[in-house]
CSV table of C-alpha atoms and ligand atoms in Angstrom, one decimal:
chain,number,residue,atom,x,y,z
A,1,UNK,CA,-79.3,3.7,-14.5
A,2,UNK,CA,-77.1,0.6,-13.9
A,3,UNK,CA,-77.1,0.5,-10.5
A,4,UNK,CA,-81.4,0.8,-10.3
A,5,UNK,CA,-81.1,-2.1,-12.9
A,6,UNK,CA,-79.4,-4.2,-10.2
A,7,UNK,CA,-81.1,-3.3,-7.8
A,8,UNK,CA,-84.3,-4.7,-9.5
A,9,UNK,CA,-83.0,-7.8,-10.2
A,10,UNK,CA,-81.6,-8.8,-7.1
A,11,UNK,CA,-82.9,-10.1,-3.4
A,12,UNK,CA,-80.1,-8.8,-1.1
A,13,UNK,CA,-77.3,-6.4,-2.3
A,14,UNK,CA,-74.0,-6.9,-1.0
A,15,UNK,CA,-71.9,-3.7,-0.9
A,16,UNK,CA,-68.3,-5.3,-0.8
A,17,UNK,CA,-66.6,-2.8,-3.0
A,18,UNK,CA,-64.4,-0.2,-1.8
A,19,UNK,CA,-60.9,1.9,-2.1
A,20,UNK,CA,-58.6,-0.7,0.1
A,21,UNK,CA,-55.4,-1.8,1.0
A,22,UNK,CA,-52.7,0.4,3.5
A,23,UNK,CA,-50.4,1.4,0.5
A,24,UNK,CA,-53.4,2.8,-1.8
A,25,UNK,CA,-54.6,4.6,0.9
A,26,UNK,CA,-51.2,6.2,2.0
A,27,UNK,CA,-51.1,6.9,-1.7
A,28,UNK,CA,-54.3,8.0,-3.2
A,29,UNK,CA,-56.5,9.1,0.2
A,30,UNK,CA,-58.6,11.4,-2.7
A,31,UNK,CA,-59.8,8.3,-4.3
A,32,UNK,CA,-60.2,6.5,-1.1
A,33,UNK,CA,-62.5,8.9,0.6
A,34,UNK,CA,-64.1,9.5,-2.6
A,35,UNK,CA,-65.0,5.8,-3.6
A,36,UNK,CA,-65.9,4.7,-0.1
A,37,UNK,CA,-68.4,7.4,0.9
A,38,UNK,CA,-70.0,8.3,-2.6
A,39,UNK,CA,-70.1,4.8,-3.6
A,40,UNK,CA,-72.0,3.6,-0.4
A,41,UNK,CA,-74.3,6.2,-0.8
A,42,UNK,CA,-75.5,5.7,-4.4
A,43,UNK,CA,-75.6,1.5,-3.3
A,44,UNK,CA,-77.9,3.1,-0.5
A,45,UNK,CA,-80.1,5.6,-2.1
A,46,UNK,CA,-81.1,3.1,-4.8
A,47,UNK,CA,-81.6,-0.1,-2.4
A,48,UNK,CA,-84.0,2.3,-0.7
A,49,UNK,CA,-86.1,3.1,-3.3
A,50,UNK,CA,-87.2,-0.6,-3.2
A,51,UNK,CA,-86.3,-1.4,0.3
A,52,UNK,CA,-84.3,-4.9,-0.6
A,53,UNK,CA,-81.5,-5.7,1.9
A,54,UNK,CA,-77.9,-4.0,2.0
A,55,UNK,CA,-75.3,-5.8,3.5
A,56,UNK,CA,-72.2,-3.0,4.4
A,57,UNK,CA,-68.7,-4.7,4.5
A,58,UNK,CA,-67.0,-2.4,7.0
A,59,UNK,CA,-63.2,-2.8,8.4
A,60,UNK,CA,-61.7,-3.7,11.4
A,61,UNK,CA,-59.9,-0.6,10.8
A,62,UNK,CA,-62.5,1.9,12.2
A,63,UNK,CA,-60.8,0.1,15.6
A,64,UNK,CA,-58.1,2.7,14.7
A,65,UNK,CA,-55.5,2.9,17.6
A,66,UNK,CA,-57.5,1.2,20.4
A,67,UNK,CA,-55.8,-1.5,22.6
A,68,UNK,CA,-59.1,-2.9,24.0
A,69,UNK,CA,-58.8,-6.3,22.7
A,70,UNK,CA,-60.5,-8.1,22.0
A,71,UNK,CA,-62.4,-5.9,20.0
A,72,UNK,CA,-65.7,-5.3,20.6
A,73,UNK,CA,-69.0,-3.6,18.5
A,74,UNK,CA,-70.1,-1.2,20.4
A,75,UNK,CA,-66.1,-0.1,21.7
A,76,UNK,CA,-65.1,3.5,21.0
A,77,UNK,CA,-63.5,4.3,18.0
A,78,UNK,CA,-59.9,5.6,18.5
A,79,UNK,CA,-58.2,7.3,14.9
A,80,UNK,CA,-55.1,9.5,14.7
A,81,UNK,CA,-55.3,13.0,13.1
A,82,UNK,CA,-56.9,13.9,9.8
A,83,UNK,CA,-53.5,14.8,9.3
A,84,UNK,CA,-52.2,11.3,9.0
A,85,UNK,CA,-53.6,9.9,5.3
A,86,UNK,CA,-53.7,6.5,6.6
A,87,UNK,CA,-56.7,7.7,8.9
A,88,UNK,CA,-59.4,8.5,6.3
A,89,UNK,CA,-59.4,4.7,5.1
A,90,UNK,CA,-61.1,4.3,8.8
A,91,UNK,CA,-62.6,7.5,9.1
A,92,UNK,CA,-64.7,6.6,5.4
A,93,UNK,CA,-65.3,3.3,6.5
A,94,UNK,CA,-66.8,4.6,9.7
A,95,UNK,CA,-68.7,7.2,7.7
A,96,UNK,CA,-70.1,4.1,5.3
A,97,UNK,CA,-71.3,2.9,8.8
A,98,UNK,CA,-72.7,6.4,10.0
A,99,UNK,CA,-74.6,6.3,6.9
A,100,UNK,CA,-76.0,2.6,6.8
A,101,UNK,CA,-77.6,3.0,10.2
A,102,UNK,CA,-78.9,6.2,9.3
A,103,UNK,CA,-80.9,4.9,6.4
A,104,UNK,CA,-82.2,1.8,8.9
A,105,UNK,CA,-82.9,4.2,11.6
A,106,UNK,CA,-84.8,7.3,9.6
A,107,UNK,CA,-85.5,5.6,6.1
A,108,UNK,CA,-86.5,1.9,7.4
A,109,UNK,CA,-84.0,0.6,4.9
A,110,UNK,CA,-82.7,-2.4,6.0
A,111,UNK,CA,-79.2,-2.5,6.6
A,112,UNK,CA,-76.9,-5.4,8.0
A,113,UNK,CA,-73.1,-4.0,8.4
A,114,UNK,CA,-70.2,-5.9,9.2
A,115,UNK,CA,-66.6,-5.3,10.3
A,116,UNK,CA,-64.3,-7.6,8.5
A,117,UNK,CA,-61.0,-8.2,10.2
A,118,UNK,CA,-57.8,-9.6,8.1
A,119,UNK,CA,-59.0,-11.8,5.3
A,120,UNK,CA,-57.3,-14.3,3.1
A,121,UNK,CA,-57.1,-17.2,0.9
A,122,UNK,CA,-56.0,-18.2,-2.7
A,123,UNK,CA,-56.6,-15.6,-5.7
A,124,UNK,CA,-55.9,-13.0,-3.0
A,125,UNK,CA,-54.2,-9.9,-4.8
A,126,UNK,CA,-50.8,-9.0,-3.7
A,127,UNK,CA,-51.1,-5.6,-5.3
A,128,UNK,CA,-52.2,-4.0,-2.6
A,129,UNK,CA,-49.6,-4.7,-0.3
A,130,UNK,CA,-51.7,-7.2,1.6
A,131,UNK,CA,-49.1,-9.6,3.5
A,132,UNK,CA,-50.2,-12.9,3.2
A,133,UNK,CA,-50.2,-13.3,-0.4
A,134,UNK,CA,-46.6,-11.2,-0.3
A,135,UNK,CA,-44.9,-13.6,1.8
A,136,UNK,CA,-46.0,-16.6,-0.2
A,137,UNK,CA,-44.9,-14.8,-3.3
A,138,UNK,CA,-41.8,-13.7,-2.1
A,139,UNK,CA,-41.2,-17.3,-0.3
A,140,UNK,CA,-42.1,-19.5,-3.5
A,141,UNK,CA,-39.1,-16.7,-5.1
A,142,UNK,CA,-36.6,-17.3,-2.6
A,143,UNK,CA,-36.3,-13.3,-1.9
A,144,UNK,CA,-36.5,-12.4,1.0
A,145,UNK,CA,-39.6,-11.7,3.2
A,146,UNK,CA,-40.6,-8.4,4.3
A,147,UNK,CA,-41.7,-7.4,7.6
A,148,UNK,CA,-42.3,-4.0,7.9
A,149,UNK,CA,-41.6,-2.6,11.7
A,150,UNK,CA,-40.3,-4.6,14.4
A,151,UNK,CA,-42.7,-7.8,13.2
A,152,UNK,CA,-44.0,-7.7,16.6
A,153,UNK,CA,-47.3,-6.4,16.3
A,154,UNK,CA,-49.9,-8.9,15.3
A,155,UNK,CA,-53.1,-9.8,13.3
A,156,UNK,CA,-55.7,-13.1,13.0
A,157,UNK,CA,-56.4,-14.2,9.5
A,158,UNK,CA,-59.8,-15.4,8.3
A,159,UNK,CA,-60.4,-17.7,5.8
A,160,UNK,CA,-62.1,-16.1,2.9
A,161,UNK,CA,-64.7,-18.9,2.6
A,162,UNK,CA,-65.4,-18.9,6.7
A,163,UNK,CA,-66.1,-14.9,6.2
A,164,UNK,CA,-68.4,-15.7,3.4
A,165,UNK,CA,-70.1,-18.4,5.3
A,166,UNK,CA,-70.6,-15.8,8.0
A,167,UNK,CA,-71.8,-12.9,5.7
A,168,UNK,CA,-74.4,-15.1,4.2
A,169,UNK,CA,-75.6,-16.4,7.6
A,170,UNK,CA,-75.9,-12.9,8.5
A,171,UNK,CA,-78.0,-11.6,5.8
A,172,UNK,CA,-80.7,-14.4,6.2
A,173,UNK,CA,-81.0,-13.2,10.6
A,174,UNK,CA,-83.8,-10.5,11.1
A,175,UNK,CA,-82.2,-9.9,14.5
A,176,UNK,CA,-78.9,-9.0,12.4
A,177,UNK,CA,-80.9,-6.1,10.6
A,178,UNK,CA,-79.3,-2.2,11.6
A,179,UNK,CA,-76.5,-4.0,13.6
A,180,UNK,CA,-72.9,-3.8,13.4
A,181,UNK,CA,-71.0,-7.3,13.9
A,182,UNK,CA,-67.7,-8.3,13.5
A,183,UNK,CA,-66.3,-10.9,11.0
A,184,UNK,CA,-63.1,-12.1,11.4
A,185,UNK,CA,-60.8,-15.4,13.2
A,186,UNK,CA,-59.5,-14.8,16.8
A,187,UNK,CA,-56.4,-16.6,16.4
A,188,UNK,CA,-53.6,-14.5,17.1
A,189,UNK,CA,-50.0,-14.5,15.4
A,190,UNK,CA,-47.1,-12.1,15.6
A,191,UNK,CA,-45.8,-10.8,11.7
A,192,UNK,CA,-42.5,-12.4,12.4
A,193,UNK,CA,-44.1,-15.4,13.7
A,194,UNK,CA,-46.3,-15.7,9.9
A,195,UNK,CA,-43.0,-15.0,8.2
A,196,UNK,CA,-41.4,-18.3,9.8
A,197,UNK,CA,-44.4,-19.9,9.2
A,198,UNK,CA,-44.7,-19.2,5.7
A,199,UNK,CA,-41.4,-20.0,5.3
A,200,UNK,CA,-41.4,-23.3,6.9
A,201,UNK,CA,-44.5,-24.4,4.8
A,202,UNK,CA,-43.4,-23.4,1.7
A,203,UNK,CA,-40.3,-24.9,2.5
A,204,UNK,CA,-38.5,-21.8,1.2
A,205,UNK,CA,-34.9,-21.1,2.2
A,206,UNK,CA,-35.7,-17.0,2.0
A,207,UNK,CA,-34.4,-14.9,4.4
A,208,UNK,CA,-36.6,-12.5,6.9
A,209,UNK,CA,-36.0,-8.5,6.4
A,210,UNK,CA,-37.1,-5.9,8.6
A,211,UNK,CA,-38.3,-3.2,6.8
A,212,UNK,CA,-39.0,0.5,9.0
A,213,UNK,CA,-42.2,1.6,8.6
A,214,UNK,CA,-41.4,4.8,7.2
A,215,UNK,CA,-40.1,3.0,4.3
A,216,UNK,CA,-42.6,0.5,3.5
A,217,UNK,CA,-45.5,3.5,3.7
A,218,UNK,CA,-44.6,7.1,4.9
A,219,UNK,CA,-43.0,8.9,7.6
A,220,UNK,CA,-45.1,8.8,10.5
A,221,UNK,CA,-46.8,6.2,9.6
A,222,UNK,CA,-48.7,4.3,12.5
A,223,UNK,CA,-49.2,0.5,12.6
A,224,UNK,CA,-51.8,-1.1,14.8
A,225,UNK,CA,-49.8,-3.5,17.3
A,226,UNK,CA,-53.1,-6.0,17.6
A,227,UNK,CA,-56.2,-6.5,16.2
A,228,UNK,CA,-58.5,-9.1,17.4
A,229,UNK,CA,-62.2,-9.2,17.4
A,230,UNK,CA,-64.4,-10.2,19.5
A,231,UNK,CA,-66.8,-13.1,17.9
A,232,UNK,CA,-69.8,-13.6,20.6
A,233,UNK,CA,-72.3,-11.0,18.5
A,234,UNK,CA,-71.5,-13.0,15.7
A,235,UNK,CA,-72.0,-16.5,17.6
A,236,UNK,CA,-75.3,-15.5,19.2
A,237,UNK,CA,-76.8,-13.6,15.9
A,238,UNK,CA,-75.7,-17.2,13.6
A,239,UNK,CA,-74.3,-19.7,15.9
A,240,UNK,CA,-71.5,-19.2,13.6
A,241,UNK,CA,-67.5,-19.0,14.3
A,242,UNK,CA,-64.8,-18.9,11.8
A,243,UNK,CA,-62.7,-22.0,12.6
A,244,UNK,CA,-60.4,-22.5,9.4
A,245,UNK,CA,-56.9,-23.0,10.4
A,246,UNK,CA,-53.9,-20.6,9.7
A,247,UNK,CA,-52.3,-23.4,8.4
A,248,UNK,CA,-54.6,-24.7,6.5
A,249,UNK,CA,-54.9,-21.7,5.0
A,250,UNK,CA,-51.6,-21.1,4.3
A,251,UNK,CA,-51.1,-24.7,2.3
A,252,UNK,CA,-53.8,-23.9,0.2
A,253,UNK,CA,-52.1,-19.8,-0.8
A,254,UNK,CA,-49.2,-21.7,-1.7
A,255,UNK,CA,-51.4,-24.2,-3.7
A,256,UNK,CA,-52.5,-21.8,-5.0
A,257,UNK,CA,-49.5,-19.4,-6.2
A,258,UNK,CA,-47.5,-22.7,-7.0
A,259,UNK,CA,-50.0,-23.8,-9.8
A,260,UNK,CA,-49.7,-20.2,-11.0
A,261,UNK,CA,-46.4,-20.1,-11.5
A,262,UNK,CA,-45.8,-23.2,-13.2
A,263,UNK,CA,-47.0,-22.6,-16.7
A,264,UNK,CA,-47.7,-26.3,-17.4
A,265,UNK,CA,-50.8,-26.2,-14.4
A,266,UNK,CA,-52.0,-22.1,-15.5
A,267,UNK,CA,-54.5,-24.2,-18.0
A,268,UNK,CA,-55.8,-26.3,-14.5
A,269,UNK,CA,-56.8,-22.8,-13.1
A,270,UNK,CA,-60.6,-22.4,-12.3
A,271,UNK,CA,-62.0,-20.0,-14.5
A,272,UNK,CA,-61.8,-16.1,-13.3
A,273,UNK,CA,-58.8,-17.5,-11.2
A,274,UNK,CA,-57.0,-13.9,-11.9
A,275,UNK,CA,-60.1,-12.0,-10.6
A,276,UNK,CA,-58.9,-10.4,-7.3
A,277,UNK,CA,-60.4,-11.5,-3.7
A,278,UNK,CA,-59.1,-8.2,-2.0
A,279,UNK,CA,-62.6,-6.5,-2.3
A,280,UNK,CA,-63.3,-8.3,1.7
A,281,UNK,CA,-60.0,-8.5,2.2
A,282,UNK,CA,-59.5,-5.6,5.3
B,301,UDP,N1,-46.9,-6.3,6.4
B,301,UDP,C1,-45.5,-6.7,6.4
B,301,UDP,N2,-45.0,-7.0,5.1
B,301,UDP,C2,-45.7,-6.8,4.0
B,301,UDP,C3,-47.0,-6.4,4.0
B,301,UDP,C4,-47.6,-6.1,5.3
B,301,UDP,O1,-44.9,-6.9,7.4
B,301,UDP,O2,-45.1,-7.1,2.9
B,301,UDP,C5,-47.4,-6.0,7.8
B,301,UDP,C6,-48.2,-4.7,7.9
B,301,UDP,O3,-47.3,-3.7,8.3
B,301,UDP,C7,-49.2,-5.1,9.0
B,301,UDP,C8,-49.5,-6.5,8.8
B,301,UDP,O4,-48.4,-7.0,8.0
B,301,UDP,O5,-48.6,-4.9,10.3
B,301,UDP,C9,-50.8,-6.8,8.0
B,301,UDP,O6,-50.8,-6.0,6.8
B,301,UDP,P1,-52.0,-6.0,5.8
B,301,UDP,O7,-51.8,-4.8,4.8
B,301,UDP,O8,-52.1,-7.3,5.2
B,301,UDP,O9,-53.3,-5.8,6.7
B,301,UDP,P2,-53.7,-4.6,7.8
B,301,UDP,O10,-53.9,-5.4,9.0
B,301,UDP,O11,-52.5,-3.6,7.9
B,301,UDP,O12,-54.9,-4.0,7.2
């Protein structure tokens, strides 16, 4: 089978891929539950059989409703009702975690799991309702920007190529092996505050809407207010911390969906340009 293929020819395995993205999951919580748990199993059944590495991409989501920031590893997990769609995303994410230290503890499969908080950078997919790459879009169109609730609540944005830099580090520490770690910038920023932002830097003239939640997702839907993780695990596993600027990051998302608009730079594109980042991107 294709998966055992793999498996064979490979050192480390790096389970990245996953149902994701707030609006999917509102919509299609089936397919959510069903790709996220099934998938991580079959990735961790056929690792085992030859015992090479797994690394788990988690989500800062299993955080759920907590207000303990910063966040930190080994925090309780606070979800809302399995009434509430929005809550299996975390709930099979959690599971996916369950599961990975399961197979480390009984199976001695190793297993290095990580909790990646809001990630971004160019080639980012706005499909799935992620906002960065929205409010560049909508700011490079002049329409207006979106902010779903009162903009107030707030997130830090990671720079895809610091997350990888930390995944990698991660997968080559023994000490890292059956733990938990979160990836992810501590730099915090309001919605609102990313809209202006966005705005400024793109030099757009777009206006800011506010958008209720129970329009952009469903009624009832919850929003997290913060989400910031705590980095020292991560520091004292790889004496690594994320350090790209927002707006760094945001130059280079406009960069990017600038060249992509104009069709006399789409031929300047790297190669696989149109492939989506949003596999990491929770
Ligand atoms: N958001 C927004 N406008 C958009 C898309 C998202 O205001 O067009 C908000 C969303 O409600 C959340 C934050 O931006 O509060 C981050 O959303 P995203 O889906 O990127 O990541 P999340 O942190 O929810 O996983």
């Amino acid at each position: 089978m294709l998966l055992a293929e793999l498996v064979d020819e490979s050192e480390v395995v790096f389970h990245l891929a996953a149902a994701v993205g707030v609006r999917l999951i509102v919509e299609s919580p089936v397919r959510t539950i069903e790709t996220n748990v099934n998938g991580t199993q079959l990735v961790l059944e056929a690792a085992c059989r030859k015992k090479k590495l797994v690394f788990t991409a988690s989500t800062s989501e299993v955080y759920g409703k907590s207000e303990h920031v910063p966040f930190h590893e080994d925090a309780d997990l606070v979800l809302g009702p399995t009434s509430i769609g929005r809550w299996s995303y975390a709930a099979s994410k959690a599971l996916d975690e369950f599961l990975s230290v399961a197979y480390w503890k009984e199976r001695k499969q190793p297993v290095v799991i990580a909790r990646l908080f809001n990630t971004v950078g160019p080639r980012q997919t706005g499909r799935y309702g992620m906002v960065l790459p929205n409010f560049v879009r909508q700011a490079l169109e002049g329409s207006p920007i979106t902010v779903y609730g009162s903009g107030k609540q707030s997130r830090c944005f990671c720079d895809v190529s610091d997350s990888v830099e930390a995944i990698l580090r991660l997968v080559g520490t023994s000490a890292a092996i059956g733990e938990v770690v979160n990836i992810g910038s501590n730099h915090e920023i309001t919605i609102e505050g990313l809209a202006q932002q966005v705005r400024e830097q793109a030099k757009s003239a777009s206006s800011i809407q506010l958008i209720p939640y129970d329009q952009a997702y469903e009624p009832g839907f919850e929003d997290m207010p913060r989400r910031v993780p705590a980095l020292e695990k991560l520091e004292n596993l790889t004496g690594f911390r994320p350090s790209i600027p927002l707006n760094a990051i945001i130059d280079r998302v406009i960069e990017y969906q600038t060249a992509k608009r104009s069709p006399d730079t789409t031929q300047k594109l790297p190669a696989g340009t149109e492939r989506s980042a949003s596999a990491i991107a929770m």
